[in-house]
């Protein structure tokens, strides 16, 4: 299948796009390349891509694709809080616009990367796809609004699917440290302390980025009637943890470290416990392989190989919000999160940087 993956150079996209290609799909990327200075090690896959802000996509960019997988956006709560209006512009309005243009271009399948953050402040009860939304951040609210707007476009010719991923973790060529398991493991490796910045009581469902990628591949390849205008929580029901439980797992994985609380650690209003049985029941091709313990081990081994330092970990390269602020301070990114560079560049090969179209 000919597939366009937006955000293919991001944390999940750099794992998902090669997985889709290995599965036999013809994959093209679309990315603003905002984090080009944030690569973690090697492993960026070569593929054709359009370097373009998602807000500037035109209908002609989407012609000829059978499916769009839409990952691009401001990807977590700290980024969403930086400028809430921009979060709604990019994550909500630009996503709905992209879906509308895809429909106009004749794209039949549209997979939207949503989030379990939609459930927000929900307490201790398990939530499934029918549970009410209660987002508490601009990021979560923007995902809810995008789902609602895209869902309204569904018809016989245009089939959207909504994949609400749990909190991601795992090693990637575009690795951020501002996600809970990544963050706790990096603290343990660089300082000998598993640093909790909240009281550790909130629930979090977590899922490895490879399992997220497997879920998208399974939804893409599933019969249309199983996924048409359907939402799926992406993760494993057994992989719901209190944050302090994750800290304990990291403490048992990284030698010589202990759990500690950051100064001023306080309660976190984001608390949700998610049932993920529907996706495994419906999509027979989806079989998750990772657990938090395996993920913490993978992360620790990667940090040890790379000799990750505290300076790197706390610096702007691997913290998404810190990197965006650095780009703005250096004049490399405007307050509207647009780079002062050409509006679009078509790149035939990532490693050579061979440019075919510049306009």
Tab-separated table of C-alpha atoms in Angstrom:
chain	number	residue	atom	x	y	z
A	1	UNK	CA	0.000	0.000	0.000
A	2	UNK	CA	1.242	3.518	-0.780
A	3	UNK	CA	1.310	5.344	2.566
A	4	UNK	CA	2.162	8.893	3.645
A	5	UNK	CA	3.471	9.142	7.212
A	6	UNK	CA	3.459	12.645	8.687
A	7	UNK	CA	5.976	13.163	11.471
A	8	UNK	CA	8.115	10.314	10.164
A	9	UNK	CA	11.259	11.944	11.604
A	10	UNK	CA	9.822	12.136	15.113
A	11	UNK	CA	10.138	9.850	18.115
A	12	UNK	CA	7.605	7.255	16.938
A	13	UNK	CA	7.873	7.903	13.203
A	14	UNK	CA	11.555	6.957	12.994
A	15	UNK	CA	10.586	3.490	14.248
A	16	UNK	CA	7.201	3.131	12.555
A	17	UNK	CA	8.121	4.177	9.009
A	18	UNK	CA	10.902	1.548	8.602
A	19	UNK	CA	8.623	-1.095	10.145
A	20	UNK	CA	5.930	-0.321	7.565
A	21	UNK	CA	8.485	-0.516	4.746
A	22	UNK	CA	9.730	-3.850	6.039
A	23	UNK	CA	6.106	-5.007	5.966
A	24	UNK	CA	5.922	-4.288	2.247
A	25	UNK	CA	4.330	-0.838	2.172
A	26	UNK	CA	5.571	1.989	-0.046
A	27	UNK	CA	6.233	4.740	2.490
A	28	UNK	CA	6.786	8.467	1.955
A	29	UNK	CA	7.371	10.863	4.823
A	30	UNK	CA	6.251	14.410	5.548
A	31	UNK	CA	7.925	16.329	8.354
A	32	UNK	CA	8.993	19.870	9.212
A	33	UNK	CA	12.286	18.357	10.480
A	34	UNK	CA	12.066	20.505	13.600
A	35	UNK	CA	14.229	18.099	15.604
A	36	UNK	CA	16.965	17.552	13.022
A	37	UNK	CA	19.560	18.453	15.683
A	38	UNK	CA	18.204	15.907	18.165
A	39	UNK	CA	19.190	12.564	16.666
A	40	UNK	CA	20.199	9.930	19.197
A	41	UNK	CA	22.829	7.710	17.652
A	42	UNK	CA	22.416	6.245	14.199
A	43	UNK	CA	19.556	4.501	12.452
A	44	UNK	CA	17.606	7.127	10.517
A	45	UNK	CA	16.027	5.257	7.618
A	46	UNK	CA	16.411	6.587	4.099
A	47	UNK	CA	13.135	7.312	2.341
A	48	UNK	CA	11.662	10.055	0.176
A	49	UNK	CA	10.000	12.806	2.174
A	50	UNK	CA	8.547	16.270	1.882
A	51	UNK	CA	10.018	18.727	4.373
A	52	UNK	CA	7.006	20.883	5.107
A	53	UNK	CA	5.020	22.280	8.030
A	54	UNK	CA	1.817	20.308	8.490
A	55	UNK	CA	-0.107	23.601	8.427
A	56	UNK	CA	1.065	24.198	4.851
A	57	UNK	CA	0.132	20.876	3.263
A	58	UNK	CA	-1.729	21.196	-0.047
A	59	UNK	CA	-4.114	18.747	-1.661
A	60	UNK	CA	-1.576	17.981	-4.404
A	61	UNK	CA	0.857	16.727	-1.735
A	62	UNK	CA	-1.600	13.931	-0.932
A	63	UNK	CA	-2.498	12.657	-4.374
A	64	UNK	CA	-1.857	9.002	-5.116
A	65	UNK	CA	-1.723	7.770	-1.522
A	66	UNK	CA	-4.025	4.999	-0.360
A	67	UNK	CA	-3.558	5.931	3.295
A	68	UNK	CA	-2.252	8.704	5.536
A	69	UNK	CA	-0.830	7.973	8.972
A	70	UNK	CA	-0.866	11.272	10.843
A	71	UNK	CA	1.714	11.402	13.638
A	72	UNK	CA	2.895	15.015	13.278
A	73	UNK	CA	2.070	17.569	15.949
A	74	UNK	CA	3.157	19.077	19.241
A	75	UNK	CA	3.757	15.847	21.013
A	76	UNK	CA	3.373	16.256	24.772
A	77	UNK	CA	1.947	18.355	27.592
A	78	UNK	CA	4.935	20.708	28.181
A	79	UNK	CA	5.026	21.622	24.478
A	80	UNK	CA	1.261	22.056	24.495
A	81	UNK	CA	1.481	24.415	27.456
A	82	UNK	CA	4.124	26.605	25.777
A	83	UNK	CA	1.478	28.303	23.644
A	84	UNK	CA	-1.983	26.721	23.957
A	85	UNK	CA	-3.364	28.556	20.934
A	86	UNK	CA	-0.588	27.154	18.723
A	87	UNK	CA	-1.315	23.719	20.149
A	88	UNK	CA	-4.917	23.985	18.977
A	89	UNK	CA	-3.784	25.401	15.614
A	90	UNK	CA	-1.396	22.512	14.932
A	91	UNK	CA	-2.856	19.518	16.748
A	92	UNK	CA	-6.530	20.284	16.157
A	93	UNK	CA	-7.209	22.588	13.216
A	94	UNK	CA	-4.261	21.522	11.028
A	95	UNK	CA	-5.087	17.844	11.659
A	96	UNK	CA	-8.731	18.254	10.638
A	97	UNK	CA	-7.649	20.287	7.620
A	98	UNK	CA	-5.187	17.541	6.635
A	99	UNK	CA	-7.937	14.932	6.855
A	100	UNK	CA	-10.253	17.090	4.746
A	101	UNK	CA	-7.557	17.547	2.082
A	102	UNK	CA	-6.781	13.829	2.147
A	103	UNK	CA	-10.441	13.072	1.513
A	104	UNK	CA	-10.475	15.570	-1.346
A	105	UNK	CA	-7.349	13.911	-2.807
A	106	UNK	CA	-9.003	10.501	-2.804
A	107	UNK	CA	-7.130	9.016	0.180
A	108	UNK	CA	-9.346	6.258	1.550
A	109	UNK	CA	-7.738	5.429	4.915
A	110	UNK	CA	-6.660	7.975	7.547
A	111	UNK	CA	-5.014	6.814	10.781
A	112	UNK	CA	-4.857	9.520	13.434
A	113	UNK	CA	-2.358	9.349	16.279
A	114	UNK	CA	-4.451	10.319	19.276
A	115	UNK	CA	-3.671	9.847	22.965
A	116	UNK	CA	-4.863	8.370	26.228
A	117	UNK	CA	-4.324	11.922	27.544
A	118	UNK	CA	-7.856	12.435	26.241
A	119	UNK	CA	-9.067	10.781	29.452
A	120	UNK	CA	-7.129	13.241	31.610
A	121	UNK	CA	-8.141	13.284	35.276
A	122	UNK	CA	-10.016	10.010	35.659
A	123	UNK	CA	-9.028	8.374	38.951
A	124	UNK	CA	-8.475	4.686	39.619
A	125	UNK	CA	-11.159	3.032	37.486
A	126	UNK	CA	-10.277	1.367	34.197
A	127	UNK	CA	-11.336	3.331	31.104
A	128	UNK	CA	-12.206	1.931	27.703
A	129	UNK	CA	-12.917	3.609	24.372
A	130	UNK	CA	-16.482	4.446	25.447
A	131	UNK	CA	-15.395	6.295	28.590
A	132	UNK	CA	-15.934	10.066	28.753
A	133	UNK	CA	-13.100	12.422	27.966
A	134	UNK	CA	-11.738	14.663	30.714
A	135	UNK	CA	-8.534	16.239	29.333
A	136	UNK	CA	-6.717	18.612	31.663
A	137	UNK	CA	-4.082	20.061	29.286
A	138	UNK	CA	-4.151	21.864	25.920
A	139	UNK	CA	-2.444	18.808	24.397
A	140	UNK	CA	-5.189	16.457	25.565
A	141	UNK	CA	-7.971	18.875	24.616
A	142	UNK	CA	-6.488	19.374	21.140
A	143	UNK	CA	-6.494	15.617	20.528
A	144	UNK	CA	-10.139	15.328	21.584
A	145	UNK	CA	-11.155	18.158	19.248
A	146	UNK	CA	-9.165	16.636	16.371
A	147	UNK	CA	-10.841	13.251	16.825
A	148	UNK	CA	-14.259	14.871	16.783
A	149	UNK	CA	-13.542	16.962	13.688
A	150	UNK	CA	-11.990	14.109	11.714
A	151	UNK	CA	-14.763	11.692	12.673
A	152	UNK	CA	-17.327	13.987	11.043
A	153	UNK	CA	-15.597	13.434	7.669
A	154	UNK	CA	-16.143	9.661	7.700
A	155	UNK	CA	-18.218	8.221	4.879
A	156	UNK	CA	-18.143	5.379	2.349
A	157	UNK	CA	-15.079	6.826	0.617
A	158	UNK	CA	-13.092	8.080	3.630
A	159	UNK	CA	-12.346	5.859	6.602
A	160	UNK	CA	-10.619	7.371	9.650
A	161	UNK	CA	-9.291	5.355	12.588
A	162	UNK	CA	-8.211	6.804	15.932
A	163	UNK	CA	-5.351	5.186	17.843
A	164	UNK	CA	-5.128	6.514	21.401
A	165	UNK	CA	-1.647	5.571	22.492
A	166	UNK	CA	-0.627	5.186	26.108
A	167	UNK	CA	2.466	7.080	27.278
A	168	UNK	CA	5.286	6.019	24.975
A	169	UNK	CA	8.721	4.753	25.926
A	170	UNK	CA	11.663	3.035	24.256
A	171	UNK	CA	14.788	3.716	22.204
A	172	UNK	CA	14.472	5.647	18.942
A	173	UNK	CA	16.798	7.575	16.616
A	174	UNK	CA	14.809	10.653	17.715
A	175	UNK	CA	14.698	9.953	21.450
A	176	UNK	CA	13.139	12.453	23.894
A	177	UNK	CA	13.717	12.253	27.649
A	178	UNK	CA	10.556	14.055	28.741
A	179	UNK	CA	8.434	10.871	28.881
A	180	UNK	CA	8.040	9.081	32.188
A	181	UNK	CA	9.965	5.809	31.737
A	182	UNK	CA	12.617	7.392	29.501
A	183	UNK	CA	13.022	10.172	32.055
A	184	UNK	CA	13.223	7.984	35.156
A	185	UNK	CA	15.742	5.647	33.523
A	186	UNK	CA	17.913	8.545	32.358
A	187	UNK	CA	17.923	10.027	35.880
A	188	UNK	CA	18.936	6.672	37.303
A	189	UNK	CA	21.728	6.188	34.770
A	190	UNK	CA	23.212	9.698	35.018
A	191	UNK	CA	22.807	10.421	38.759
A	192	UNK	CA	22.168	7.143	40.572
A	193	UNK	CA	18.778	8.512	41.586
A	194	UNK	CA	15.333	7.657	40.220
A	195	UNK	CA	13.967	11.192	40.418
A	196	UNK	CA	10.193	11.536	40.934
A	197	UNK	CA	8.860	15.000	40.146
A	198	UNK	CA	5.345	14.223	41.424
A	199	UNK	CA	4.159	12.313	44.475
A	200	UNK	CA	4.166	9.153	42.331
A	201	UNK	CA	0.517	8.290	42.953
A	202	UNK	CA	-1.031	8.909	39.485
A	203	UNK	CA	-1.758	6.006	37.171
A	204	UNK	CA	-0.125	5.841	33.750
A	205	UNK	CA	-0.653	3.314	30.970
A	206	UNK	CA	2.623	2.931	29.069
A	207	UNK	CA	3.509	1.334	25.739
A	208	UNK	CA	6.712	0.796	23.783
A	209	UNK	CA	7.052	2.710	20.509
A	210	UNK	CA	7.585	-0.557	18.632
A	211	UNK	CA	4.220	-1.801	19.911
A	212	UNK	CA	2.607	1.504	18.896
A	213	UNK	CA	4.059	0.948	15.430
A	214	UNK	CA	2.697	-2.606	15.353
A	215	UNK	CA	-0.742	-1.283	16.277
A	216	UNK	CA	-0.748	1.206	13.411
A	217	UNK	CA	0.419	-1.463	10.969
A	218	UNK	CA	-2.352	-3.805	12.140
A	219	UNK	CA	-5.003	-1.081	11.781
A	220	UNK	CA	-3.701	-0.135	8.336
A	221	UNK	CA	-3.928	-3.729	7.123
A	222	UNK	CA	-7.201	-4.644	8.843
A	223	UNK	CA	-10.451	-5.025	6.909
A	224	UNK	CA	-12.118	-1.635	6.631
A	225	UNK	CA	-15.250	-2.703	8.491
A	226	UNK	CA	-13.224	-3.470	11.625
A	227	UNK	CA	-11.608	-0.042	11.908
A	228	UNK	CA	-13.929	2.415	10.122
A	229	UNK	CA	-14.400	5.474	12.369
A	230	UNK	CA	-13.331	3.383	15.365
A	231	UNK	CA	-11.089	4.333	18.288
A	232	UNK	CA	-8.597	1.985	19.934
A	233	UNK	CA	-6.608	2.402	23.123
A	234	UNK	CA	-3.073	1.352	22.191
A	235	UNK	CA	-1.212	-0.504	24.882
A	236	UNK	CA	-1.605	-3.497	27.166
A	237	UNK	CA	-4.149	-3.501	29.987
A	238	UNK	CA	-1.622	-5.117	32.336
A	239	UNK	CA	0.858	-2.309	31.619
A	240	UNK	CA	-0.883	0.310	33.775
A	241	UNK	CA	1.342	1.495	36.623
A	242	UNK	CA	1.441	4.119	39.293
A	243	UNK	CA	4.425	6.366	38.585
A	244	UNK	CA	6.078	5.238	41.813
A	245	UNK	CA	5.793	1.621	40.600
A	246	UNK	CA	7.649	2.574	37.435
A	247	UNK	CA	10.286	4.220	39.616
A	248	UNK	CA	10.661	0.985	41.543
A	249	UNK	CA	11.068	-1.011	38.315
A	250	UNK	CA	13.806	1.373	37.173
A	251	UNK	CA	15.435	1.161	40.594
A	252	UNK	CA	15.587	-2.621	40.267
A	253	UNK	CA	16.959	-2.395	36.705
A	254	UNK	CA	19.726	0.200	36.977
A	255	UNK	CA	22.455	-0.980	39.370
A	256	UNK	CA	23.320	1.164	42.368
A	257	UNK	CA	20.462	3.651	42.177
A	258	UNK	CA	17.686	4.591	44.594
A	259	UNK	CA	14.302	6.295	44.377
A	260	UNK	CA	14.078	9.934	45.464
A	261	UNK	CA	11.642	12.842	45.164
A	262	UNK	CA	12.503	16.145	43.526
A	263	UNK	CA	12.297	19.228	45.717
A	264	UNK	CA	8.726	20.520	45.638
A	265	UNK	CA	7.292	17.279	44.210
A	266	UNK	CA	3.517	17.649	44.154
A	267	UNK	CA	0.386	15.794	43.026
A	268	UNK	CA	-0.231	15.434	39.273
A	269	UNK	CA	-3.805	15.970	38.045
A	270	UNK	CA	-3.228	13.617	35.088
A	271	UNK	CA	-4.315	10.210	36.315
A	272	UNK	CA	-5.874	7.546	34.117
A	273	UNK	CA	-5.919	3.768	33.986
A	274	UNK	CA	-6.766	2.380	30.562
A	275	UNK	CA	-8.236	-0.873	29.304
A	276	UNK	CA	-6.585	-1.860	26.005
A	277	UNK	CA	-8.380	-5.140	25.343
A	278	UNK	CA	-10.369	-3.925	22.334
A	279	UNK	CA	-7.392	-3.574	19.996
A	280	UNK	CA	-6.089	-7.074	20.731
A	281	UNK	CA	-9.580	-8.511	20.403
A	282	UNK	CA	-10.329	-6.732	17.118
A	283	UNK	CA	-6.999	-6.583	15.302
A	284	UNK	CA	-5.633	-10.089	15.171
A	285	UNK	CA	-2.381	-8.827	13.678
A	286	UNK	CA	-1.539	-6.801	16.795
A	287	UNK	CA	0.548	-8.628	19.359
A	288	UNK	CA	2.507	-6.368	21.742
A	289	UNK	CA	5.934	-7.625	22.790
A	290	UNK	CA	7.205	-5.172	25.408
A	291	UNK	CA	6.843	-4.611	29.162
A	292	UNK	CA	8.011	-1.762	31.368
A	293	UNK	CA	10.784	-3.913	32.829
A	294	UNK	CA	12.099	-4.910	29.373
A	295	UNK	CA	11.844	-1.274	28.276
A	296	UNK	CA	13.797	0.048	31.260
A	297	UNK	CA	16.528	-2.498	30.507
A	298	UNK	CA	16.629	-1.495	26.816
A	299	UNK	CA	16.872	2.192	27.726
A	300	UNK	CA	19.582	1.652	30.332
A	301	UNK	CA	21.682	-0.411	27.935
A	302	UNK	CA	21.321	2.274	25.242
A	303	UNK	CA	22.343	5.025	27.683
A	304	UNK	CA	25.342	2.997	28.819
A	305	UNK	CA	26.485	2.342	25.240
A	306	UNK	CA	26.222	6.025	24.390
A	307	UNK	CA	27.732	7.088	27.733
A	308	UNK	CA	24.855	9.472	28.263
A	309	UNK	CA	25.859	12.288	30.617
A	310	UNK	CA	23.722	14.389	32.948
A	311	UNK	CA	24.657	17.466	30.913
A	312	UNK	CA	23.275	15.864	27.744
A	313	UNK	CA	20.202	14.521	29.502
A	314	UNK	CA	19.251	17.864	31.040
A	315	UNK	CA	20.309	19.910	28.006
A	316	UNK	CA	18.114	21.171	25.142
A	317	UNK	CA	18.998	18.437	22.664
A	318	UNK	CA	16.802	15.690	24.078
A	319	UNK	CA	14.150	17.684	25.972
A	320	UNK	CA	11.490	18.712	23.450
A	321	UNK	CA	10.370	21.857	25.265
A	322	UNK	CA	13.975	22.860	26.017
A	323	UNK	CA	14.976	22.337	22.393
A	324	UNK	CA	12.108	24.447	21.056
A	325	UNK	CA	12.976	27.265	23.452
A	326	UNK	CA	16.633	27.052	22.390
A	327	UNK	CA	15.653	27.243	18.708
A	328	UNK	CA	13.568	30.329	19.415
A	329	UNK	CA	16.352	32.001	21.400
A	330	UNK	CA	18.799	31.336	18.546
A	331	UNK	CA	16.424	32.778	15.950
A	332	UNK	CA	16.050	29.412	14.248
A	333	UNK	CA	12.340	29.241	15.019
A	334	UNK	CA	9.736	31.969	15.148
A	335	UNK	CA	7.086	32.453	17.855
A	336	UNK	CA	4.638	30.717	15.507
A	337	UNK	CA	6.964	27.652	15.533
A	338	UNK	CA	7.835	28.140	11.886
A	339	UNK	CA	11.442	28.012	10.706
A	340	UNK	CA	12.747	30.896	8.549
A	341	UNK	CA	13.537	28.472	5.713
A	342	UNK	CA	11.936	27.474	2.383
A	343	UNK	CA	8.253	26.530	2.656
A	344	UNK	CA	8.818	23.058	1.223
A	345	UNK	CA	11.734	20.843	0.261
A	346	UNK	CA	11.367	17.459	-1.390
A	347	UNK	CA	14.193	15.147	-0.308
A	348	UNK	CA	14.842	11.957	-2.208
A	349	UNK	CA	17.351	10.502	0.241
A	350	UNK	CA	17.846	11.367	3.911
A	351	UNK	CA	21.512	10.353	4.169
A	352	UNK	CA	22.676	12.178	1.045
A	353	UNK	CA	20.259	15.083	1.469
A	354	UNK	CA	19.646	15.014	-2.285
A	355	UNK	CA	17.042	17.669	-3.014
A	356	UNK	CA	14.702	17.181	-5.936
A	357	UNK	CA	12.208	19.998	-5.494
A	358	UNK	CA	12.686	23.201	-3.563
A	359	UNK	CA	9.791	25.581	-3.551
